[in-house]
Coordinates of C-alpha atoms in Angstrom, one line a residue:
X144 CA 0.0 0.0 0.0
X145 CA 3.1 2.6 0.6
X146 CA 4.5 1.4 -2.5
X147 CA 1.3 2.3 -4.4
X148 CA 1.0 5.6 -2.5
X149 CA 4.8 6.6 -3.1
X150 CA 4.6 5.9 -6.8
X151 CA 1.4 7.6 -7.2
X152 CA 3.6 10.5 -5.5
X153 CA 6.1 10.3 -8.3
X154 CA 3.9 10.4 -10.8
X155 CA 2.0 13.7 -9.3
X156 CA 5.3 15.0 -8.9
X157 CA 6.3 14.3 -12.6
X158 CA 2.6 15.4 -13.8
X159 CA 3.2 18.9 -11.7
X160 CA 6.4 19.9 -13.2
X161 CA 5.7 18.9 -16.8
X162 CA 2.9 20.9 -16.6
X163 CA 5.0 24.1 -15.4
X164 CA 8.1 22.7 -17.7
X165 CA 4.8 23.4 -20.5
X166 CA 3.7 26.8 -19.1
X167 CA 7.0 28.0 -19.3
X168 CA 7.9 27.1 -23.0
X169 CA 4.0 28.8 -23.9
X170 CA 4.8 32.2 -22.1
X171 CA 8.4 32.5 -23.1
X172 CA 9.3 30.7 -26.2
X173 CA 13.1 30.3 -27.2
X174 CA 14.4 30.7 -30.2
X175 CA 15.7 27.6 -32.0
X176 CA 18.3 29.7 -33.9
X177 CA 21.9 30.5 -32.3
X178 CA 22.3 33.8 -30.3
X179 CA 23.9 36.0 -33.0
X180 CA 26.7 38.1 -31.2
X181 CA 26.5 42.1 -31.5
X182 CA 28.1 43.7 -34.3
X183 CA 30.9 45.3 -33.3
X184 CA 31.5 48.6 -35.5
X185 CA 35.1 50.0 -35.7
X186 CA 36.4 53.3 -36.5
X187 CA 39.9 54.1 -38.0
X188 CA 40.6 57.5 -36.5
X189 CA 43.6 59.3 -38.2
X190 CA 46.3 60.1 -35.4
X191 CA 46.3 63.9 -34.2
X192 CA 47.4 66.3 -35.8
X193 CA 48.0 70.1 -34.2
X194 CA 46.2 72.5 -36.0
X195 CA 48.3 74.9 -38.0
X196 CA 48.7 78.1 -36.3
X197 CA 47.3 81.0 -37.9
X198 CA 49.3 83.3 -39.3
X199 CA 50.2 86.8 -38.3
X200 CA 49.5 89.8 -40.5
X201 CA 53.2 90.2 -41.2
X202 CA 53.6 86.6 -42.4
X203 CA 50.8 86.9 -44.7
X204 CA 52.0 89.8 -46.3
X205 CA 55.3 88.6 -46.3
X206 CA 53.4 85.4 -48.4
X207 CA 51.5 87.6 -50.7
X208 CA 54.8 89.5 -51.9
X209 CA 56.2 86.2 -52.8
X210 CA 53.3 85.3 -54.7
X211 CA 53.3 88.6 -56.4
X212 CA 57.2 88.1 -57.0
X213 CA 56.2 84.3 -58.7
X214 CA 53.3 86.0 -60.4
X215 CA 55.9 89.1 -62.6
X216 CA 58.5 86.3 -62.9
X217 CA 55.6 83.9 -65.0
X218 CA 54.7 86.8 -66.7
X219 CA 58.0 87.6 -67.8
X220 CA 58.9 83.7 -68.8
X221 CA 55.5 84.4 -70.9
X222 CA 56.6 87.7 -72.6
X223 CA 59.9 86.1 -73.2
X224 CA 57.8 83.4 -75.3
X225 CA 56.2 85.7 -76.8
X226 CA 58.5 88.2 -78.3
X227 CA 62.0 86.5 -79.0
X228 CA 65.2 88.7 -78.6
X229 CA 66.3 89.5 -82.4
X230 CA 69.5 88.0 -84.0
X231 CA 70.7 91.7 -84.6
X232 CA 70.1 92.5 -80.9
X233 CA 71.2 89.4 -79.5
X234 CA 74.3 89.6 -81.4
X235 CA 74.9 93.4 -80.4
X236 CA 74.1 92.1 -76.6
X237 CA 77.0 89.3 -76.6
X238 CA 79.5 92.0 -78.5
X239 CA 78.8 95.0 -75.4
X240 CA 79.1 92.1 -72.8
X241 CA 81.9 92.4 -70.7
X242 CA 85.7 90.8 -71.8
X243 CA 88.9 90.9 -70.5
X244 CA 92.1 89.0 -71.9
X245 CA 95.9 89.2 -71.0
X246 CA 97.9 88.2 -73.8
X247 CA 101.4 86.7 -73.1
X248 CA 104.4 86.4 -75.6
X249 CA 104.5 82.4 -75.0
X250 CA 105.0 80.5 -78.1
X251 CA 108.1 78.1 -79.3
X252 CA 110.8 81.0 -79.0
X253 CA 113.2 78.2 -81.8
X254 CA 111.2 78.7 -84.4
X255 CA 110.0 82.5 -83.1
X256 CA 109.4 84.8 -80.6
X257 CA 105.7 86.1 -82.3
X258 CA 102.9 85.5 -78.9
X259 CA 100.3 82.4 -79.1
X260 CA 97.5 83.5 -76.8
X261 CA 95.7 80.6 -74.9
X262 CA 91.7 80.2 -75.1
X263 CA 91.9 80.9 -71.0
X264 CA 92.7 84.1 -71.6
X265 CA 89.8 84.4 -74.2
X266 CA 87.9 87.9 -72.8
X267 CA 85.5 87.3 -69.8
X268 CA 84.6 90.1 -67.9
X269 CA 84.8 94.0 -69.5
X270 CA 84.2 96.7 -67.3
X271 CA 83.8 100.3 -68.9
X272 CA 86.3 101.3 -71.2
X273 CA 88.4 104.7 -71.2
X274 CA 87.6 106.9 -73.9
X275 CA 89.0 105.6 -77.3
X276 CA 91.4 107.3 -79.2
X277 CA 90.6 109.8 -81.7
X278 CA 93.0 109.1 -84.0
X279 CA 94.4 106.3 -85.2
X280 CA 97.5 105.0 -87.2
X281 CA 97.1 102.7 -90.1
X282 CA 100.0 100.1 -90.4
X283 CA 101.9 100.6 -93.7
X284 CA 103.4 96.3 -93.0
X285 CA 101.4 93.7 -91.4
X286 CA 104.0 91.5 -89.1
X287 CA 101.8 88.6 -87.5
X288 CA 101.9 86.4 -91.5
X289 CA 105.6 84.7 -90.7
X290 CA 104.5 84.1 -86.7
X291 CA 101.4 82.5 -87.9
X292 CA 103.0 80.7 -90.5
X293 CA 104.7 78.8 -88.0
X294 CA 102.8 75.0 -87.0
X295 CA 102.5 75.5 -83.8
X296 CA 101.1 78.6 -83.8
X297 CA 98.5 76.9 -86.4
X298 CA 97.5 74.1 -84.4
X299 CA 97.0 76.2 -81.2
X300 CA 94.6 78.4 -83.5
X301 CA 92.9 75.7 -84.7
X302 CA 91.7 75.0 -81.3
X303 CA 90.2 77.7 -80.1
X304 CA 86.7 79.5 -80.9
X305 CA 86.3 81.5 -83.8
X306 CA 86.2 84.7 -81.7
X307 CA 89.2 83.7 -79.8
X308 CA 91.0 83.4 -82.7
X309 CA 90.2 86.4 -83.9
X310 CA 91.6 87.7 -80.7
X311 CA 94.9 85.7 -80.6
X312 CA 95.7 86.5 -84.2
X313 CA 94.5 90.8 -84.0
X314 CA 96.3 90.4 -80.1
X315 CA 100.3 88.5 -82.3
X316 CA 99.8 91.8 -84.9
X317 CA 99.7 94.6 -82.4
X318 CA 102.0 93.5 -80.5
X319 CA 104.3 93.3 -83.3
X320 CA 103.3 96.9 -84.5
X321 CA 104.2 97.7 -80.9
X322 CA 107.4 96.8 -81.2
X323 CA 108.3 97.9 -85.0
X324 CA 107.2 101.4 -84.1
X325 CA 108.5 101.5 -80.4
X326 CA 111.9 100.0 -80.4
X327 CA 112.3 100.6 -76.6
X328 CA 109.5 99.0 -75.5
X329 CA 109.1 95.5 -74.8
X330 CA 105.5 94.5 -75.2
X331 CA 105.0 90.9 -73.1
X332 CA 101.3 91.2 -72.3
X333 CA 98.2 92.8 -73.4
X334 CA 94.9 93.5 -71.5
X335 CA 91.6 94.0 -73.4
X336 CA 88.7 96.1 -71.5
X337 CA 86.7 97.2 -74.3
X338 CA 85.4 97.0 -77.5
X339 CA 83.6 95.4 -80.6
X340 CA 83.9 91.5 -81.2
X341 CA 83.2 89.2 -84.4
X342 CA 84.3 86.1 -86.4
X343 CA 86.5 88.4 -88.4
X344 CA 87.2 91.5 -86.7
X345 CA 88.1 93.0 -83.2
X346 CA 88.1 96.9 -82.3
X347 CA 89.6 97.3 -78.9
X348 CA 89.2 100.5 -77.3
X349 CA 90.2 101.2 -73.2
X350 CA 92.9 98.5 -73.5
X351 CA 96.4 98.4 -72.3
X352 CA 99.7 96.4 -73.0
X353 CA 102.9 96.0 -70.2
X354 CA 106.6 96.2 -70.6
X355 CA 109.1 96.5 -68.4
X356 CA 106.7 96.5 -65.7
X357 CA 105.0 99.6 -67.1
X358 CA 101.7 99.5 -68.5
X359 CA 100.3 101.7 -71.9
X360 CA 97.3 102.9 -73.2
X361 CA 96.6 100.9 -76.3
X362 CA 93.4 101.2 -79.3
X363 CA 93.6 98.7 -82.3
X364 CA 90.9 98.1 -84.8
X365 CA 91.8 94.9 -86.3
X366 CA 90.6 93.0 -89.2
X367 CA 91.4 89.2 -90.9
X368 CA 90.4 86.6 -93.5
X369 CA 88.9 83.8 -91.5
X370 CA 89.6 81.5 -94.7
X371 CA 93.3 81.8 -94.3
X372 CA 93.6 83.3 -90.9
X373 CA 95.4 86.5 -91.9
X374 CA 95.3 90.0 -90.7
X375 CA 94.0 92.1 -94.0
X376 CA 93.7 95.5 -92.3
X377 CA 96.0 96.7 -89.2
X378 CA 95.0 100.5 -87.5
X379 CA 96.5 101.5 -84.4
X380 CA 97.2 104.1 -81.4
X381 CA 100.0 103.4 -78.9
X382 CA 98.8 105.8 -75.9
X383 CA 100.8 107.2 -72.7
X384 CA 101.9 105.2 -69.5
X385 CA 98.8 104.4 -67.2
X386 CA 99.4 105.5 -63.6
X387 CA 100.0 102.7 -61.0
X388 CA 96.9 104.3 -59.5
X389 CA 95.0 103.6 -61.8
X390 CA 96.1 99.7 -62.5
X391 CA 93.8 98.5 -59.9
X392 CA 91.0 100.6 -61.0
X393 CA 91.2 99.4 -64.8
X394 CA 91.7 95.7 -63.1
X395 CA 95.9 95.5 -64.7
X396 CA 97.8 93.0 -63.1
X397 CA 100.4 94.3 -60.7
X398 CA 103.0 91.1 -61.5

């Protein structure tokens, strides 16, 4: 009978909680599917970054100058574009820029003693040029043909520029007029200051040459055949001595 009762217990028991197990699942029911986790949402934030200071009246000006500097400059590349230099006016430009040459009497002295000038001393810098003489003398004999007859002369000519050469051969001829018409002087190097420069010609004006540690005014207007490198006109005016004063001023060198 206890046996019956206790089983009968069970079976209450079992009744009771299915029936709350059944209450539950109608009042809350779960979902079969799998808990989805939360989306996580990140953000890439770019690292920090001070803000620019703001800048002063004066450095804003000093900016908008520059600007206005780039601005002409463009404008001028742009003009330049637009309206080339002419031939005639670039040529005049490159004749009025500034040259300067010292011409030395080195050449073989066995075959003779006639001056071959050296493209380094071709003219680079010209500053302005004494007054020109008025008055010059044409040469009745042109000397530089036997010095430039000689090979090596020829072969250190044939070298050089065409304006340089024009200078080396006009620079051997006045030398040798120097020293054909001024027996006691000694002509060993000539300085060029001013003056018009071509292929064929070169009209020095302002210049000086040096001897015995003296230096001379000097004007020469100078013409040759480029075909056969020869002088075919000679004029020239062999001025007073130049004042150690003034050597520094008209850039001579001392030694």
């Amino acid at each position: 009978m206890v046996e019956k009762d206790a089983i009968l217990g069970c079976l209450v028991s079992v009744g009771l909680h299915a029936a709350v197990l059944a209450l539950l699942l109608i009042t809350f029911p779960v979902s079969m599917h799998s808990i989805q986790p939360e989306d996580i949402k990140v953000e890439l934030v770019p690292p920090f970054q001070a803000r620019p200071e703001q800048k002063t009246d004066g450095a804003a000006q000093v900016e908008a100058k520059q600007k206005a500097f780039e601005t002409a400059a463009d404008a001028e590349k742009e003009n330049a574009k637009i309206n080339p230099v002419k031939p005639s006016e670039q040529e005049d430009s490159d004749i009025s820029e500034p040259a300067e040459s010292a011409i030395g009497s080195h050449q073989d002295e066995a075959v003779t003693r006639e001056p071959v000038l050296s493209a380094k001393n071709s003219p680079t810098s010209l500053v302005h040029p004494v007054k020109a003489e008025t008055k010059m003398v044409k040469a009745e004999k042109i000397y530089s043909k036997d010095a430039l007859s000689n090979p090596n002369v020829k072969q250190a000519l044939g070298k050089l520029s065409p304006t340089d050469r024009v200078i080396q051969i006009c620079g051997i001829e006045a030398l040798e007029q120097i020293r054909h018409k001024r027996p006691d002087i000694t002509p060993d190097m000539m300085a060029r200051k001013g003056g018009n420069l071509t292929e064929s010609s070169l009209k020095m004006f302002g210049g000086a040459f040096r001897s015995h540690a003296n230096w001379y005014n000097l004007d020469f207007d100078c013409k040759i055949n480029p075909q056969d490198l020869t002088v075919s006109s000679f004029q020239y005016a062999i001025g007073d001595l130049i004042p150690k004063k003034d050597w520094s001023r008209r850039e001579l060198p001392i030694d």
